[in-house]
Amino acid sequence: MPPFHSPRQRPPWWPADEPWPPQTPPWRRRRGFFFWRVATLLGLLFIFTVGGCTLLFWLMAVAMGDTMRLPIPPPQGGFFFPRFWPVVALILGGLGLFLTARALRRTTAPIGDIMDAARRVASGDYATRVAERGPREVRDLARAFNSMTGRLQTDDVQRRRLLADVTHELRTPLTVMQGNLEAMLDGVYPRDDDHLEPILNETRVMSRLIEDLRTLSLAESGALKLHTEPTDLSILATETMASFRAQADAAAVSLKAEVPTELPLLDIDPVRIREVLTNLIANALRHTPAGGMITVIGKGDGGHIAISVVDTGSGISAADLPHIFDRFFKSEESRGMGLGLAIAKNLVAAHGGEITAQSEPGRGATIRFTLPVADNQMA
């Protein structure tokens, strides 16, 4: 299994809208120039401060000389030295000191804003944003800070939603189990198979939920272990489709597999790839009305095998399409935890592949994932 930090493979936890490998941020590329600018400002501030103090002491000496009527020899060369020149020099020095201090403040004030905002974020206020002002490098830093806090805020919202969803999903089977068991203990229901089977079904629901959470956690942390073996993808796809035959017949939806048998064997974990196909087919079945069709298509694509799950359902809205592989994301009409597609994405990434989605509202959807072909199979 290729490592998650490989520069050739996008980690499953990396945001889908950001390029991989990550580009060097602009503020980091120009930080040398930025530090030189700050050092120059500090140097100018030091020069103007020392020069201003020197000029001030010189003016005081001139004023004391005039007061005590001390002779002040004219400059060498007979150059006329006007008496108002020290005042002009003082004004120019003060103006230069003011402009330097203003430029330094323009650079440091936005950094102070970011420091204050960082303290608010550390206290849990993820809605904090900073104004993008100051030099170009500082504006880039503020933009990166706002992007970070926006992502933290999104993760916090998803975490809260996860807690609410897990609580809701676990409460329902627990309520059914508790009610049936109490009824059997009180003698309301007999202790027979008809009343024990619903309890067993609810335990399967809970087990599936817990297993989904565990799989997603392992995949995102890079701790998921794959047990790979040469696998015929045609047989795997056909068997997975067959497991949905009864459910599809009940919903009046047709299932069709178009995976050629001459495709090369893939060195994959068949259990995990079956889980990917199961999640994709189940998701398509939930959104395909009666009379529709779901087709699994497989074909070679250079050094990869591409598998597409195509349905004739209601499709995915343009607003939801970029987020369907995000964990815990659900559209308004979706049911469940919003983990199926996120798990599929992570399992495909663990095999070194990629997964994408295409859809138009009202015209169905196509979920396509690729799996690399082993070098010995390509030879």
Tab-separated table of C-alpha atoms in Angstrom:
chain	number	residue	atom	x	y	z
A	1	MET	CA	0.000	0.000	0.000
A	2	PRO	CA	1.534	3.374	-0.957
A	3	PRO	CA	2.042	5.725	1.967
A	4	PHE	CA	-0.462	8.510	2.491
A	5	HIS	CA	2.311	11.126	2.488
A	6	SER	CA	3.671	10.041	-0.914
A	7	PRO	CA	4.146	13.112	-3.135
A	8	ARG	CA	2.453	11.242	-6.011
A	9	GLN	CA	-0.732	10.368	-4.136
A	10	ARG	CA	-3.233	12.781	-2.655
A	11	PRO	CA	-3.944	11.858	0.989
A	12	PRO	CA	-7.611	11.057	1.617
A	13	TRP	CA	-7.848	13.803	4.234
A	14	TRP	CA	-6.495	16.501	1.858
A	15	PRO	CA	-9.179	19.044	0.779
A	16	ALA	CA	-10.572	18.223	-2.653
A	17	ASP	CA	-10.411	21.857	-3.819
A	18	GLU	CA	-6.673	22.246	-3.149
A	19	PRO	CA	-3.875	20.954	-5.431
A	20	TRP	CA	-1.569	18.082	-4.479
A	21	PRO	CA	1.345	18.190	-3.959
A	22	PRO	CA	0.825	21.481	-2.121
A	23	GLN	CA	2.331	24.549	-3.688
A	24	THR	CA	4.634	26.785	-1.701
A	25	PRO	CA	2.419	29.607	-0.395
A	26	PRO	CA	3.166	33.065	-1.837
A	27	TRP	CA	3.906	34.576	1.550
A	28	ARG	CA	6.533	31.903	2.138
A	29	ARG	CA	8.152	32.419	-1.269
A	30	ARG	CA	8.452	36.151	-0.570
A	31	ARG	CA	9.216	36.025	3.126
A	32	GLY	CA	12.904	36.850	2.529
A	33	PHE	CA	11.916	40.031	0.744
A	34	PHE	CA	9.400	40.813	3.489
A	35	PHE	CA	11.967	40.413	6.262
A	36	TRP	CA	14.402	42.637	4.353
A	37	ARG	CA	11.670	45.259	4.070
A	38	VAL	CA	11.038	45.184	7.817
A	39	ALA	CA	14.782	45.301	8.514
A	40	THR	CA	15.116	48.315	6.189
A	41	LEU	CA	12.289	50.108	7.981
A	42	LEU	CA	13.885	49.420	11.345
A	43	GLY	CA	17.218	50.649	10.012
A	44	LEU	CA	15.682	53.856	8.692
A	45	LEU	CA	13.861	54.356	11.973
A	46	PHE	CA	17.167	53.983	13.839
A	47	ILE	CA	18.946	56.387	11.469
A	48	PHE	CA	16.243	59.023	11.732
A	49	THR	CA	16.112	58.653	15.510
A	50	VAL	CA	19.871	59.046	15.933
A	51	GLY	CA	20.011	61.828	13.341
A	52	GLY	CA	17.119	63.638	14.934
A	53	CYS	CA	18.701	63.467	18.392
A	54	THR	CA	22.017	64.684	16.966
A	55	LEU	CA	20.292	67.563	15.190
A	56	LEU	CA	18.385	68.443	18.338
A	57	PHE	CA	21.564	68.593	20.413
A	58	TRP	CA	23.244	70.676	17.705
A	59	LEU	CA	20.365	73.158	17.661
A	60	MET	CA	20.520	73.410	21.428
A	61	ALA	CA	24.238	74.141	21.157
A	62	VAL	CA	23.587	76.835	18.531
A	63	ALA	CA	20.850	78.373	20.669
A	64	MET	CA	23.109	78.412	23.725
A	65	GLY	CA	25.894	79.980	21.624
A	66	ASP	CA	23.596	82.780	20.494
A	67	THR	CA	22.403	83.349	24.038
A	68	MET	CA	25.925	83.521	25.434
A	69	ARG	CA	27.125	85.572	22.417
A	70	LEU	CA	29.792	83.044	21.540
A	71	PRO	CA	31.458	83.451	18.157
A	72	ILE	CA	30.425	80.737	15.684
A	73	PRO	CA	32.848	80.517	12.779
A	74	PRO	CA	31.224	80.261	9.341
A	75	PRO	CA	31.615	77.033	7.362
A	76	GLN	CA	34.831	76.548	5.358
A	77	GLY	CA	34.842	77.774	1.791
A	78	GLY	CA	32.803	80.881	2.528
A	79	PHE	CA	29.497	79.099	2.115
A	80	PHE	CA	26.711	81.135	3.562
A	81	PHE	CA	24.926	79.137	6.246
A	82	PRO	CA	21.432	80.554	6.747
A	83	ARG	CA	20.080	80.538	10.201
A	84	PHE	CA	16.778	78.956	9.160
A	85	TRP	CA	18.500	75.860	7.737
A	86	PRO	CA	18.528	74.005	11.107
A	87	VAL	CA	14.772	74.486	11.308
A	88	VAL	CA	14.323	73.074	7.780
A	89	ALA	CA	16.562	70.122	8.657
A	90	LEU	CA	14.554	69.491	11.808
A	91	ILE	CA	11.287	69.535	9.860
A	92	LEU	CA	12.642	67.186	7.180
A	93	GLY	CA	14.052	64.834	9.819
A	94	GLY	CA	10.749	64.798	11.693
A	95	LEU	CA	8.834	64.133	8.490
A	96	GLY	CA	11.148	61.262	7.596
A	97	LEU	CA	10.789	59.840	11.103
A	98	PHE	CA	7.006	60.105	10.864
A	99	LEU	CA	6.842	58.396	7.452
A	100	THR	CA	9.154	55.585	8.580
A	101	ALA	CA	7.143	54.999	11.753
A	102	ARG	CA	3.919	55.055	9.741
A	103	ALA	CA	5.264	52.463	7.274
A	104	LEU	CA	6.431	50.271	10.156
A	105	ARG	CA	3.052	50.545	11.845
A	106	ARG	CA	1.324	49.659	8.553
A	107	THR	CA	3.373	46.465	8.512
A	108	THR	CA	3.104	45.473	12.172
A	109	ALA	CA	-0.512	46.468	12.908
A	110	PRO	CA	-2.052	43.715	10.711
A	111	ILE	CA	0.257	41.167	12.357
A	112	GLY	CA	-1.065	42.350	15.712
A	113	ASP	CA	-4.605	41.773	14.420
A	114	ILE	CA	-3.685	38.213	13.459
A	115	MET	CA	-2.155	37.607	16.904
A	116	ASP	CA	-5.333	38.837	18.611
A	117	ALA	CA	-7.460	36.702	16.290
A	118	ALA	CA	-5.261	33.650	16.990
A	119	ARG	CA	-5.937	34.071	20.713
A	120	ARG	CA	-9.686	34.162	20.046
A	121	VAL	CA	-9.458	31.034	17.902
A	122	ALA	CA	-7.477	29.310	20.667
A	123	SER	CA	-10.377	30.045	23.025
A	124	GLY	CA	-12.816	28.324	20.642
A	125	ASP	CA	-14.150	31.225	18.543
A	126	TYR	CA	-13.787	29.716	15.057
A	127	ALA	CA	-15.886	32.467	13.457
A	128	THR	CA	-12.971	34.898	13.879
A	129	ARG	CA	-11.719	36.561	10.710
A	130	VAL	CA	-9.111	39.267	10.119
A	131	ALA	CA	-9.090	42.092	7.598
A	132	GLU	CA	-6.719	41.530	4.688
A	133	ARG	CA	-4.668	44.729	4.842
A	134	GLY	CA	-1.077	45.859	4.919
A	135	PRO	CA	1.783	44.732	2.645
A	136	ARG	CA	1.202	41.976	0.145
A	137	GLU	CA	2.915	39.329	2.308
A	138	VAL	CA	0.810	40.230	5.334
A	139	ARG	CA	-2.368	40.124	3.224
A	140	ASP	CA	-1.412	36.610	2.061
A	141	LEU	CA	-0.873	35.609	5.691
A	142	ALA	CA	-4.276	37.016	6.676
A	143	ARG	CA	-5.908	35.194	3.765
A	144	ALA	CA	-4.308	31.902	4.850
A	145	PHE	CA	-5.419	32.536	8.445
A	146	ASN	CA	-9.016	33.152	7.346
A	147	SER	CA	-8.942	29.965	5.261
A	148	MET	CA	-7.683	28.019	8.277
A	149	THR	CA	-10.356	29.374	10.609
A	150	GLY	CA	-13.033	28.711	7.990
A	151	ARG	CA	-11.935	25.095	7.786
A	152	LEU	CA	-11.864	24.816	11.566
A	153	GLN	CA	-15.370	26.235	11.737
A	154	THR	CA	-16.601	23.739	9.140
A	155	ASP	CA	-14.981	20.843	11.016
A	156	ASP	CA	-16.539	22.024	14.273
A	157	VAL	CA	-19.986	22.153	12.667
A	158	GLN	CA	-19.485	18.663	11.235
A	159	ARG	CA	-18.342	17.367	14.611
A	160	ARG	CA	-21.459	18.718	16.299
A	161	ARG	CA	-23.614	17.295	13.541
A	162	LEU	CA	-21.858	13.949	13.903
A	163	LEU	CA	-22.632	13.819	17.615
A	164	ALA	CA	-26.282	14.623	16.926
A	165	ASP	CA	-26.526	12.081	14.086
A	166	VAL	CA	-24.777	9.295	16.015
A	167	THR	CA	-27.022	9.942	18.998
A	168	HIS	CA	-30.106	9.791	16.793
A	169	GLU	CA	-28.980	6.695	14.869
A	170	LEU	CA	-28.144	4.807	18.058
A	171	ARG	CA	-31.241	5.895	19.970
A	172	THR	CA	-33.668	4.308	17.494
A	173	PRO	CA	-32.352	0.705	17.603
A	174	LEU	CA	-31.730	0.927	21.334
A	175	THR	CA	-35.324	2.053	21.885
A	176	VAL	CA	-36.656	-0.860	19.800
A	177	MET	CA	-34.442	-3.363	21.606
A	178	GLN	CA	-35.289	-2.011	25.039
A	179	GLY	CA	-39.018	-1.981	24.322
A	180	ASN	CA	-39.084	-5.556	23.011
A	181	LEU	CA	-36.929	-6.918	25.830
A	182	GLU	CA	-39.030	-5.220	28.514
A	183	ALA	CA	-42.192	-6.538	26.886
A	184	MET	CA	-40.827	-10.096	26.899
A	185	LEU	CA	-39.696	-9.810	30.519
A	186	ASP	CA	-43.136	-8.515	31.532
A	187	GLY	CA	-44.826	-11.340	29.689
A	188	VAL	CA	-46.472	-9.086	27.103
A	189	TYR	CA	-44.592	-10.789	24.239
A	190	PRO	CA	-43.637	-14.448	24.123
A	191	ARG	CA	-39.939	-15.214	23.882
A	192	ASP	CA	-40.101	-16.663	20.394
A	193	ASP	CA	-38.238	-16.125	17.129
A	194	ASP	CA	-40.762	-13.614	15.799
A	195	HIS	CA	-39.984	-11.200	18.643
A	196	LEU	CA	-36.272	-11.965	18.945
A	197	GLU	CA	-35.550	-11.412	15.251
A	198	PRO	CA	-36.322	-7.629	15.313
A	199	ILE	CA	-33.876	-7.278	18.193
A	200	LEU	CA	-31.221	-9.104	16.191
A	201	ASN	CA	-31.868	-6.841	13.175
A	202	GLU	CA	-31.402	-3.723	15.298
A	203	THR	CA	-28.088	-5.067	16.588
A	204	ARG	CA	-26.990	-5.436	12.945
A	205	VAL	CA	-27.882	-1.790	12.320
A	206	MET	CA	-25.807	-0.698	15.284
A	207	SER	CA	-22.939	-2.946	14.248
A	208	ARG	CA	-22.941	-1.479	10.727
A	209	LEU	CA	-22.896	2.073	12.063
A	210	ILE	CA	-20.010	1.372	14.421
A	211	GLU	CA	-18.071	-0.455	11.702
A	212	ASP	CA	-18.557	2.464	9.276
A	213	LEU	CA	-17.203	4.913	11.840
A	214	ARG	CA	-14.263	2.642	12.573
A	215	THR	CA	-13.427	2.157	8.880
A	216	LEU	CA	-13.558	5.891	8.197
A	217	SER	CA	-11.379	6.660	11.204
A	218	LEU	CA	-8.732	4.095	10.203
A	219	ALA	CA	-8.722	5.198	6.561
A	220	GLU	CA	-8.364	8.907	7.331
A	221	SER	CA	-5.575	8.300	9.859
A	222	GLY	CA	-3.649	6.068	7.435
A	223	ALA	CA	-3.864	3.069	9.779
A	224	LEU	CA	-6.111	0.946	7.551
A	225	LYS	CA	-4.427	-2.334	6.551
A	226	LEU	CA	-5.213	-3.831	3.161
A	227	HIS	CA	-5.098	-7.579	2.567
A	228	THR	CA	-4.406	-7.576	-1.153
A	229	GLU	CA	-4.626	-10.532	-3.504
A	230	PRO	CA	-5.074	-11.030	-7.273
A	231	THR	CA	-8.746	-10.365	-7.921
A	232	ASP	CA	-10.990	-10.711	-10.963
A	233	LEU	CA	-12.950	-7.453	-10.977
A	234	SER	CA	-15.609	-8.879	-13.285
A	235	ILE	CA	-16.512	-11.635	-10.816
A	236	LEU	CA	-16.377	-9.202	-7.883
A	237	ALA	CA	-18.729	-6.716	-9.586
A	238	THR	CA	-21.158	-9.457	-10.657
A	239	GLU	CA	-21.356	-10.949	-7.164
A	240	THR	CA	-21.858	-7.509	-5.593
A	241	MET	CA	-24.665	-6.700	-8.030
A	242	ALA	CA	-26.310	-10.056	-7.288
A	243	SER	CA	-26.499	-9.207	-3.575
A	244	PHE	CA	-28.790	-6.260	-4.463
A	245	ARG	CA	-31.030	-8.230	-6.826
A	246	ALA	CA	-33.886	-8.795	-4.356
A	247	GLN	CA	-33.825	-5.184	-3.154
A	248	ALA	CA	-33.761	-3.882	-6.730
A	249	ASP	CA	-36.636	-6.139	-7.786
A	250	ALA	CA	-38.717	-4.871	-4.880
A	251	ALA	CA	-38.031	-1.284	-5.991
A	252	ALA	CA	-38.649	-2.145	-9.696
A	253	VAL	CA	-35.110	-1.043	-10.624
A	254	SER	CA	-33.021	-2.922	-13.205
A	255	LEU	CA	-29.414	-3.891	-12.460
A	256	LYS	CA	-26.833	-4.461	-15.179
A	257	ALA	CA	-23.112	-5.260	-15.115
A	258	GLU	CA	-20.818	-4.493	-18.070
A	259	VAL	CA	-17.403	-5.525	-16.800
A	260	PRO	CA	-15.393	-7.489	-19.409
A	261	THR	CA	-13.903	-10.763	-18.261
A	262	GLU	CA	-10.656	-10.058	-20.166
A	263	LEU	CA	-9.687	-7.248	-17.809
A	264	PRO	CA	-6.348	-7.958	-16.048
A	265	LEU	CA	-6.335	-9.205	-12.477
A	266	LEU	CA	-5.915	-6.471	-9.900
A	267	ASP	CA	-3.822	-6.724	-6.753
A	268	ILE	CA	-6.464	-5.300	-4.411
A	269	ASP	CA	-8.247	-6.036	-1.184
A	270	PRO	CA	-11.462	-7.635	-2.498
A	271	VAL	CA	-13.361	-7.070	0.762
A	272	ARG	CA	-12.669	-3.329	0.704
A	273	ILE	CA	-13.400	-2.882	-3.000
A	274	ARG	CA	-16.628	-4.853	-2.539
A	275	GLU	CA	-17.453	-2.357	0.207
A	276	VAL	CA	-16.821	0.494	-2.239
A	277	LEU	CA	-19.150	-1.053	-4.828
A	278	THR	CA	-21.739	-1.812	-2.145
A	279	ASN	CA	-21.802	1.802	-0.979
A	280	LEU	CA	-22.047	3.152	-4.524
A	281	ILE	CA	-24.792	0.740	-5.634
A	282	ALA	CA	-26.785	1.225	-2.421
A	283	ASN	CA	-26.547	4.992	-2.816
A	284	ALA	CA	-27.689	4.775	-6.454
A	285	LEU	CA	-30.562	2.473	-5.509
A	286	ARG	CA	-31.835	4.956	-2.924
A	287	HIS	CA	-32.050	7.728	-5.525
A	288	THR	CA	-33.359	5.758	-8.520
A	289	PRO	CA	-37.140	5.637	-8.930
A	290	ALA	CA	-39.166	2.655	-10.112
A	291	GLY	CA	-38.488	1.795	-13.736
A	292	GLY	CA	-34.935	3.127	-13.579
A	293	MET	CA	-31.663	1.324	-14.170
A	294	ILE	CA	-28.277	1.027	-12.452
A	295	THR	CA	-25.304	-0.071	-14.546
A	296	VAL	CA	-21.801	-0.995	-13.410
A	297	ILE	CA	-19.319	-0.457	-16.252
A	298	GLY	CA	-15.669	-1.500	-16.203
A	299	LYS	CA	-12.968	-0.801	-18.778
A	300	GLY	CA	-9.219	-0.432	-19.069
A	301	ASP	CA	-7.801	3.074	-19.015
A	302	GLY	CA	-4.050	2.948	-19.631
A	303	GLY	CA	-2.410	1.797	-16.433
A	304	HIS	CA	-5.727	1.833	-14.569
A	305	ILE	CA	-9.060	0.039	-14.525
A	306	ALA	CA	-12.024	2.417	-14.374
A	307	ILE	CA	-15.275	1.321	-12.730
A	308	SER	CA	-18.378	3.474	-13.194
A	309	VAL	CA	-21.703	3.144	-11.373
A	310	VAL	CA	-24.304	4.850	-13.552
A	311	ASP	CA	-27.916	5.404	-12.472
A	312	THR	CA	-30.966	7.034	-14.025
A	313	GLY	CA	-32.109	8.615	-10.787
A	314	SER	CA	-32.830	12.138	-9.681
A	315	GLY	CA	-29.218	13.290	-9.976
A	316	ILE	CA	-27.172	15.539	-7.714
A	317	SER	CA	-27.572	19.287	-7.482
A	318	ALA	CA	-24.699	21.512	-8.586
A	319	ALA	CA	-24.390	22.888	-5.042
A	320	ASP	CA	-24.084	19.416	-3.479
A	321	LEU	CA	-21.846	17.811	-6.116
A	322	PRO	CA	-18.482	19.187	-4.811
A	323	HIS	CA	-19.254	17.933	-1.295
A	324	ILE	CA	-20.739	14.456	-1.734
A	325	PHE	CA	-17.459	12.759	-0.729
A	326	ASP	CA	-17.108	14.854	2.441
A	327	ARG	CA	-17.663	12.912	5.635
A	328	PHE	CA	-21.058	13.428	7.281
A	329	PHE	CA	-22.342	15.417	4.301
A	330	LYS	CA	-25.982	14.751	3.470
A	331	SER	CA	-28.373	16.454	1.109
A	332	GLU	CA	-31.787	17.421	2.417
A	333	GLU	CA	-33.472	14.303	1.005
A	334	SER	CA	-30.707	11.872	1.997
A	335	ARG	CA	-31.023	9.361	4.785
A	336	GLY	CA	-28.352	7.747	6.914
A	337	MET	CA	-25.123	9.122	8.343
A	338	GLY	CA	-23.508	10.513	5.205
A	339	LEU	CA	-20.544	8.118	5.548
A	340	GLY	CA	-20.920	5.777	2.558
A	341	LEU	CA	-19.319	7.947	-0.133
A	342	ALA	CA	-16.666	9.254	2.271
A	343	ILE	CA	-15.677	5.668	3.087
A	344	ALA	CA	-15.633	4.791	-0.631
A	345	LYS	CA	-13.326	7.729	-1.355
A	346	ASN	CA	-10.880	6.753	1.379
A	347	LEU	CA	-10.835	3.070	0.420
A	348	VAL	CA	-10.150	3.915	-3.234
A	349	ALA	CA	-7.391	6.336	-2.192
A	350	ALA	CA	-5.857	3.616	0.000
A	351	HIS	CA	-5.501	1.505	-3.172
A	352	GLY	CA	-3.808	4.362	-5.020
A	353	GLY	CA	-6.874	5.274	-7.078
A	354	GLU	CA	-9.186	8.236	-7.466
A	355	ILE	CA	-12.957	8.671	-7.355
A	356	THR	CA	-15.034	11.338	-9.092
A	357	ALA	CA	-18.705	12.164	-9.639
A	358	GLN	CA	-20.650	13.615	-12.552
A	359	SER	CA	-24.321	14.460	-12.501
A	360	GLU	CA	-27.055	16.710	-13.785
A	361	PRO	CA	-30.258	17.169	-11.774
A	362	GLY	CA	-32.980	14.959	-13.188
A	363	ARG	CA	-30.592	13.031	-15.477
A	364	GLY	CA	-28.964	10.578	-13.084
A	365	ALA	CA	-25.434	10.405	-11.739
A	366	THR	CA	-22.160	8.637	-12.557
A	367	ILE	CA	-19.674	7.755	-9.832
A	368	ARG	CA	-16.346	6.652	-11.334
A	369	PHE	CA	-13.295	5.295	-9.550
A	370	THR	CA	-9.991	3.993	-10.866
A	371	LEU	CA	-7.654	1.290	-9.582
A	372	PRO	CA	-4.032	0.944	-10.732
A	373	VAL	CA	-2.963	-2.166	-12.622
A	374	ALA	CA	0.074	-3.950	-11.237
A	375	ASP	CA	3.265	-3.629	-13.312
A	376	ASN	CA	3.461	-7.356	-13.941
A	377	GLN	CA	-0.071	-7.278	-15.361
A	378	MET	CA	0.803	-4.442	-17.731
A	379	ALA	CA	3.875	-6.217	-19.117
